[in-house]
Short mmCIF file of N, CA and C in Angstrom, two decimals:
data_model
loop_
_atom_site.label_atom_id
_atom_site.label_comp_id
_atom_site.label_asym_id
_atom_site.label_seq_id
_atom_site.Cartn_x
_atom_site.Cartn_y
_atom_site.Cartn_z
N UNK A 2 0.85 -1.19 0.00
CA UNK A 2 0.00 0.00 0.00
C UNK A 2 0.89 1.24 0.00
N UNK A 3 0.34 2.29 -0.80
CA UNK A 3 1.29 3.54 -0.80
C UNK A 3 0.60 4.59 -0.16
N UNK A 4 1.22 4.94 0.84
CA UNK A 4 0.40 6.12 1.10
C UNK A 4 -0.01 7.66 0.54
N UNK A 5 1.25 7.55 -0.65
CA UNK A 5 1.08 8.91 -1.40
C UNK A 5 0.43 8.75 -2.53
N UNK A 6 0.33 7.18 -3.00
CA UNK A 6 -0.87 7.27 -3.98
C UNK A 6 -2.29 6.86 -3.03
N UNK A 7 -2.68 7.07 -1.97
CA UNK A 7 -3.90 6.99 -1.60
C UNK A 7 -3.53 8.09 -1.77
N UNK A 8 -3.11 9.42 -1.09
CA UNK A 8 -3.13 10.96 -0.59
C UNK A 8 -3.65 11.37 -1.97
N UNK A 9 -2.98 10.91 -3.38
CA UNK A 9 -3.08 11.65 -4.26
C UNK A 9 -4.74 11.04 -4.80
N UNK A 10 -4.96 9.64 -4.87
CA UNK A 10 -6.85 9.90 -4.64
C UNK A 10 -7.70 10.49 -4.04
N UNK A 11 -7.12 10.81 -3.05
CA UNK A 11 -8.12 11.41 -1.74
C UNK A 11 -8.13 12.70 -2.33
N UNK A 12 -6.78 13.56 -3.15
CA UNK A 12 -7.00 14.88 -3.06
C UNK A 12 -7.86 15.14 -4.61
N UNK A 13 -7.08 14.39 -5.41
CA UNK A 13 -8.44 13.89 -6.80
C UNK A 13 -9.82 13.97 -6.70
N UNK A 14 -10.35 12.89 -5.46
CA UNK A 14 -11.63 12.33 -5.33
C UNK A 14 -12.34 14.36 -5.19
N UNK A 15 -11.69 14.90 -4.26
CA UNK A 15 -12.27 16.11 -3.49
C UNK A 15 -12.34 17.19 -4.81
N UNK A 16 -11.04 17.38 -5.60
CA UNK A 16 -11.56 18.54 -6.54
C UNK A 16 -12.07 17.89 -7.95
N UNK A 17 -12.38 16.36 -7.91
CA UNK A 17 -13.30 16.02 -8.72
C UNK A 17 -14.95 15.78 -8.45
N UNK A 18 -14.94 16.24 -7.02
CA UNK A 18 -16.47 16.97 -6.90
C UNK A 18 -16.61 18.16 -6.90
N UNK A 19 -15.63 18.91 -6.71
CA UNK A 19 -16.39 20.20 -6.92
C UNK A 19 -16.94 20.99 -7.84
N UNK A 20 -16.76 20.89 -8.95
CA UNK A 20 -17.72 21.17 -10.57
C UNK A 20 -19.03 20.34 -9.81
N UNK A 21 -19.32 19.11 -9.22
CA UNK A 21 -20.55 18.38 -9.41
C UNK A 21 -21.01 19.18 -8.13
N UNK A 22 -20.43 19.07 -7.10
CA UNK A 22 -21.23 19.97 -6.27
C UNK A 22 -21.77 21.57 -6.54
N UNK A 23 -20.75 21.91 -7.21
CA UNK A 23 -21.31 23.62 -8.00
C UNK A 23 -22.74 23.25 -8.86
N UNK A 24 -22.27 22.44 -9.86
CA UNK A 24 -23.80 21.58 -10.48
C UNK A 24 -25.00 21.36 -9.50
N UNK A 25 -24.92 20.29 -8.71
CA UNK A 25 -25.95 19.87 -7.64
C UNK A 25 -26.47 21.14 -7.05
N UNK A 26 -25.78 22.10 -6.74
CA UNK A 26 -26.40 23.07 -5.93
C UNK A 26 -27.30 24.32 -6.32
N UNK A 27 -27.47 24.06 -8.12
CA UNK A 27 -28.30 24.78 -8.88
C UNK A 27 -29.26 23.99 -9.45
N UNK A 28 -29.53 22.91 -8.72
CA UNK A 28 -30.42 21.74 -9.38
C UNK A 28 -31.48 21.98 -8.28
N UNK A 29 -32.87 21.39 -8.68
CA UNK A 29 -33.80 20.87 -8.04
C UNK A 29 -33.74 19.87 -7.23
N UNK A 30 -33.66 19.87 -5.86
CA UNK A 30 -33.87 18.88 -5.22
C UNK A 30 -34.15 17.65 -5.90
N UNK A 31 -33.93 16.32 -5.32
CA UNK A 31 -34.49 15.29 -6.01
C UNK A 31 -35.03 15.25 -7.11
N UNK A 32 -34.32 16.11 -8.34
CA UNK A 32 -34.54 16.01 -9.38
C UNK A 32 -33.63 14.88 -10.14
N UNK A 33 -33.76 14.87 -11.18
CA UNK A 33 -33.12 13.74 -12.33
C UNK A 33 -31.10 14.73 -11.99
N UNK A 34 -31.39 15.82 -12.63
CA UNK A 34 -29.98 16.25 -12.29
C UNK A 34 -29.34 16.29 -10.94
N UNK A 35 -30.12 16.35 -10.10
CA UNK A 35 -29.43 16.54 -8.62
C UNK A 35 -28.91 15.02 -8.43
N UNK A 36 -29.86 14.20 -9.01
CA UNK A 36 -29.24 13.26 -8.48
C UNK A 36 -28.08 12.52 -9.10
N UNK A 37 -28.12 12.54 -10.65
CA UNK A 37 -26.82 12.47 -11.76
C UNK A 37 -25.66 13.55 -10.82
N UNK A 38 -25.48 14.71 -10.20
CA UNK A 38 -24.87 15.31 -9.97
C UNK A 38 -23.84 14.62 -8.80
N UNK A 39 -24.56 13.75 -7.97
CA UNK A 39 -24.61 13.26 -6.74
C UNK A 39 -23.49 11.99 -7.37
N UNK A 40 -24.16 11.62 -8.11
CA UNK A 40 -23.58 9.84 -8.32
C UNK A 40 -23.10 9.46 -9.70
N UNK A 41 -22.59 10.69 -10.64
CA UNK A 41 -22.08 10.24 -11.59
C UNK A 41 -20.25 10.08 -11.25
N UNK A 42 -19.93 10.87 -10.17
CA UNK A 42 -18.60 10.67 -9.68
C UNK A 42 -18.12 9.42 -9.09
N UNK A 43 -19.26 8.86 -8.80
CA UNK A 43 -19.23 7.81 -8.02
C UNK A 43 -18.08 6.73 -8.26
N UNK A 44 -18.34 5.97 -9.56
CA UNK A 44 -17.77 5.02 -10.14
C UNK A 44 -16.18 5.24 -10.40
N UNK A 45 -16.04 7.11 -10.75
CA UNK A 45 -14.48 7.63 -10.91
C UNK A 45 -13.53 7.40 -9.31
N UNK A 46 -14.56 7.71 -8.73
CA UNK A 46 -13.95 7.86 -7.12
C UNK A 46 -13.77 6.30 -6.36
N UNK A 47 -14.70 5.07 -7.05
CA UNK A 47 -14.80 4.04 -6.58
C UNK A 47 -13.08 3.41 -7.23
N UNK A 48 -13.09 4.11 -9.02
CA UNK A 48 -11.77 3.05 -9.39
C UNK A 48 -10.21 3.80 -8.71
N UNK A 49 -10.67 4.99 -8.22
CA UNK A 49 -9.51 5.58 -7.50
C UNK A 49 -9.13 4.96 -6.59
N UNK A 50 -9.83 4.28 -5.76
CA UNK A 50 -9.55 3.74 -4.28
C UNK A 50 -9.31 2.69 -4.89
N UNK A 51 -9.39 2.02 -5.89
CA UNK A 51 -8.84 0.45 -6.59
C UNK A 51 -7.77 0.53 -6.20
N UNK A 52 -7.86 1.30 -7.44
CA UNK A 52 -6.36 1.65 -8.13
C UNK A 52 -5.29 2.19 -7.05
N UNK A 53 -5.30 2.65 -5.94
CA UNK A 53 -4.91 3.24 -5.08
C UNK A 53 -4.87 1.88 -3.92
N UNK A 54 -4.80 1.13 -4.35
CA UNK A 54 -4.92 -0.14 -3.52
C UNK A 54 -5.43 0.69 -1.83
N UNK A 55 -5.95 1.15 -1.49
CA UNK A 55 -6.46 1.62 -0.58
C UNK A 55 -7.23 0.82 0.46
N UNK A 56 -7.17 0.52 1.67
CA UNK A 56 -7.89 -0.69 2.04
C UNK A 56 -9.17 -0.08 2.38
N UNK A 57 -10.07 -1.15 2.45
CA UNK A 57 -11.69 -1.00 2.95
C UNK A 57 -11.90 -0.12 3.83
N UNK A 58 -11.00 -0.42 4.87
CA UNK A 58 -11.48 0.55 6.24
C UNK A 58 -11.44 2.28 5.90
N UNK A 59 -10.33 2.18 4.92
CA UNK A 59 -10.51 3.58 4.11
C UNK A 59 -12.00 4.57 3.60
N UNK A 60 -12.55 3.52 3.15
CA UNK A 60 -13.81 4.40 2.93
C UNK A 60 -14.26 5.26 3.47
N UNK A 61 -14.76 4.90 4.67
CA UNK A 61 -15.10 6.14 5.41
C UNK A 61 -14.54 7.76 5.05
N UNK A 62 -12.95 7.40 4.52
CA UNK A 62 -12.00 8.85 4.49
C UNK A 62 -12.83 9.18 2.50
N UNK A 63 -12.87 8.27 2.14
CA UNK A 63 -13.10 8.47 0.71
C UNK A 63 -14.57 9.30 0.85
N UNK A 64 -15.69 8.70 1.73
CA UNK A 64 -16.84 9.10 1.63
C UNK A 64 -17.10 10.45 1.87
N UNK A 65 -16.01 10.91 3.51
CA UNK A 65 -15.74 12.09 3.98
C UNK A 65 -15.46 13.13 2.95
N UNK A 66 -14.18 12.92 2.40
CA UNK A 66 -13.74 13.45 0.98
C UNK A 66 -14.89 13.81 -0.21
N UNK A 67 -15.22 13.01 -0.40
CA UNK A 67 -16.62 12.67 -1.96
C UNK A 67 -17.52 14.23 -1.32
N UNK A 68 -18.10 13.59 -0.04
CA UNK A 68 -19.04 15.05 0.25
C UNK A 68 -18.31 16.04 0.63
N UNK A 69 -17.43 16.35 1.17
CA UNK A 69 -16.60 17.81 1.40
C UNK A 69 -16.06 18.78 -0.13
N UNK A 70 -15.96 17.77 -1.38
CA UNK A 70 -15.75 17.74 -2.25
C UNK A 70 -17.24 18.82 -2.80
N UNK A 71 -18.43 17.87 -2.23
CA UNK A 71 -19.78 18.48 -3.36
C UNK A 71 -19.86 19.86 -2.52
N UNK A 72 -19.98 19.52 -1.39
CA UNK A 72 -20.69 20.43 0.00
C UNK A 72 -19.96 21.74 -0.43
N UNK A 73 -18.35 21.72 -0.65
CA UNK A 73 -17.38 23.20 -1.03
C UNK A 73 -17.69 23.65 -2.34
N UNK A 74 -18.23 22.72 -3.60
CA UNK A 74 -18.63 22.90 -5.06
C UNK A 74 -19.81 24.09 -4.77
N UNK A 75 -20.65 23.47 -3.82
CA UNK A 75 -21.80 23.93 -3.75
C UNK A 75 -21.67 25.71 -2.83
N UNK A 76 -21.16 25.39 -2.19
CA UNK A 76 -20.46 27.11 -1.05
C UNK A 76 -20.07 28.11 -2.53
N UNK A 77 -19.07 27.26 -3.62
CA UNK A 77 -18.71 28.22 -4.36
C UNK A 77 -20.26 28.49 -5.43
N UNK A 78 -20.88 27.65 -5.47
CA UNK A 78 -21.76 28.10 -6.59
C UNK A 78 -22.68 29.49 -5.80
N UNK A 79 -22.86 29.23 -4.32
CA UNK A 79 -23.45 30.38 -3.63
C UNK A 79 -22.53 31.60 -3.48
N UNK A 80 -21.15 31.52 -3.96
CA UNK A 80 -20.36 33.23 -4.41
C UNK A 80 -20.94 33.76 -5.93
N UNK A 81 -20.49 32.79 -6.12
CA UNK A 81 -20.18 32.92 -7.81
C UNK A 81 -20.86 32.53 -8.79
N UNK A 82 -22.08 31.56 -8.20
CA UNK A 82 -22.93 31.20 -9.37
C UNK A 82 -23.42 31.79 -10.04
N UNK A 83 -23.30 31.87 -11.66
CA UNK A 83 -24.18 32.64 -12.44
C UNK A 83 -25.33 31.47 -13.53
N UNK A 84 -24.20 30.20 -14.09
CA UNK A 84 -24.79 29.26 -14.29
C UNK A 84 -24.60 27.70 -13.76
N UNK A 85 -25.03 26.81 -14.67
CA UNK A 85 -24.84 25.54 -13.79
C UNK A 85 -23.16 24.90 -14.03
N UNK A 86 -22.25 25.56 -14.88
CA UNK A 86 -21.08 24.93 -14.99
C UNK A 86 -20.39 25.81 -14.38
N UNK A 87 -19.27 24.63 -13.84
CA UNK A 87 -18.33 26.14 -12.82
C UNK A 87 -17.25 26.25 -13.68
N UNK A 88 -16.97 25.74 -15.03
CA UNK A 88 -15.54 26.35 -16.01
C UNK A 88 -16.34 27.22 -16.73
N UNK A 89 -17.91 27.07 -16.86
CA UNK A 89 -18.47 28.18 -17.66
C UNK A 89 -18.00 29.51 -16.69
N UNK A 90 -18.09 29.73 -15.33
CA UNK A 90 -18.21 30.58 -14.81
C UNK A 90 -17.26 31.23 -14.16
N UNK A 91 -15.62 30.01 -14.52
CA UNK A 91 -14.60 30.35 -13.95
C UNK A 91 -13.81 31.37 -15.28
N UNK A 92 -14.15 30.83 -16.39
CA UNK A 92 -13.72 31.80 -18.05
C UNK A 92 -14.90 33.32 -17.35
N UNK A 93 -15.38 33.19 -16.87
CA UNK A 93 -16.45 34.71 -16.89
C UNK A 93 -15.52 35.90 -15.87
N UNK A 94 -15.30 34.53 -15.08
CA UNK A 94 -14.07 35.54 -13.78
C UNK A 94 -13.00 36.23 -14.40
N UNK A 95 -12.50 35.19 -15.18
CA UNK A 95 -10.86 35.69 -15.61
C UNK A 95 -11.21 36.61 -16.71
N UNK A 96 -11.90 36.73 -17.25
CA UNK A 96 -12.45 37.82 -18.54
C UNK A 96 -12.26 38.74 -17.81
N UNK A 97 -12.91 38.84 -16.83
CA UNK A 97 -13.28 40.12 -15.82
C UNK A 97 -11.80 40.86 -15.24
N UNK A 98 -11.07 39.56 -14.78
CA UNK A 98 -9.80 40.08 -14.08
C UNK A 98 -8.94 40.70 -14.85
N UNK A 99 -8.88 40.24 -16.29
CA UNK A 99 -8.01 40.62 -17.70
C UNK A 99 -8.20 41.66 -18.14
#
């Protein structure tokens, strides 16, 4: 087991939710998108911890990660949201700053 290739899933898993949590957090509740938003990461974050030979008891840190990941997506869509993509809205910033 490596511990710097778990570290480097764990830090993956987190800023590969945050676009979905920015997403999820302009969605309808229990809608069709909220919930694609929720669980299309799923399967990316499941072959990380494979691949990361990571043991079971790990999960818990993966799961922690997965939602801290949407939960911070979602904080930024409440600064900055204008639409539902956050690279749509991160090109709108830097226009601005330029």
């Amino acid at each position: 087991m490596s511990f710097e290739l778990e570290l480097v899933a764990l830090f993956a898993t987190f800023f590969l939710n945050l676009p979905f949590g920015y997403w999820r957090k302009n969605t309808k509740k229990f809608s069709l998108e909220w919930f694609l938003s929720i669980h299309l990461p799923v399967p990316f974050v499941f072959l990380m911890r494979i691949f990361s030979r990571a043991p079971l008891t790990h999960i818990p840190i993966f799961f922690l990660v997965f939602f801290s990941g949407q939960f911070l997506g979602g904080k930024i869509w409440e600064r900055v949201g204008y639409s539902k993509c956050l690279v749509v809205d991160v090109v709108r910033q830097w226009k601005g700053v330029f």
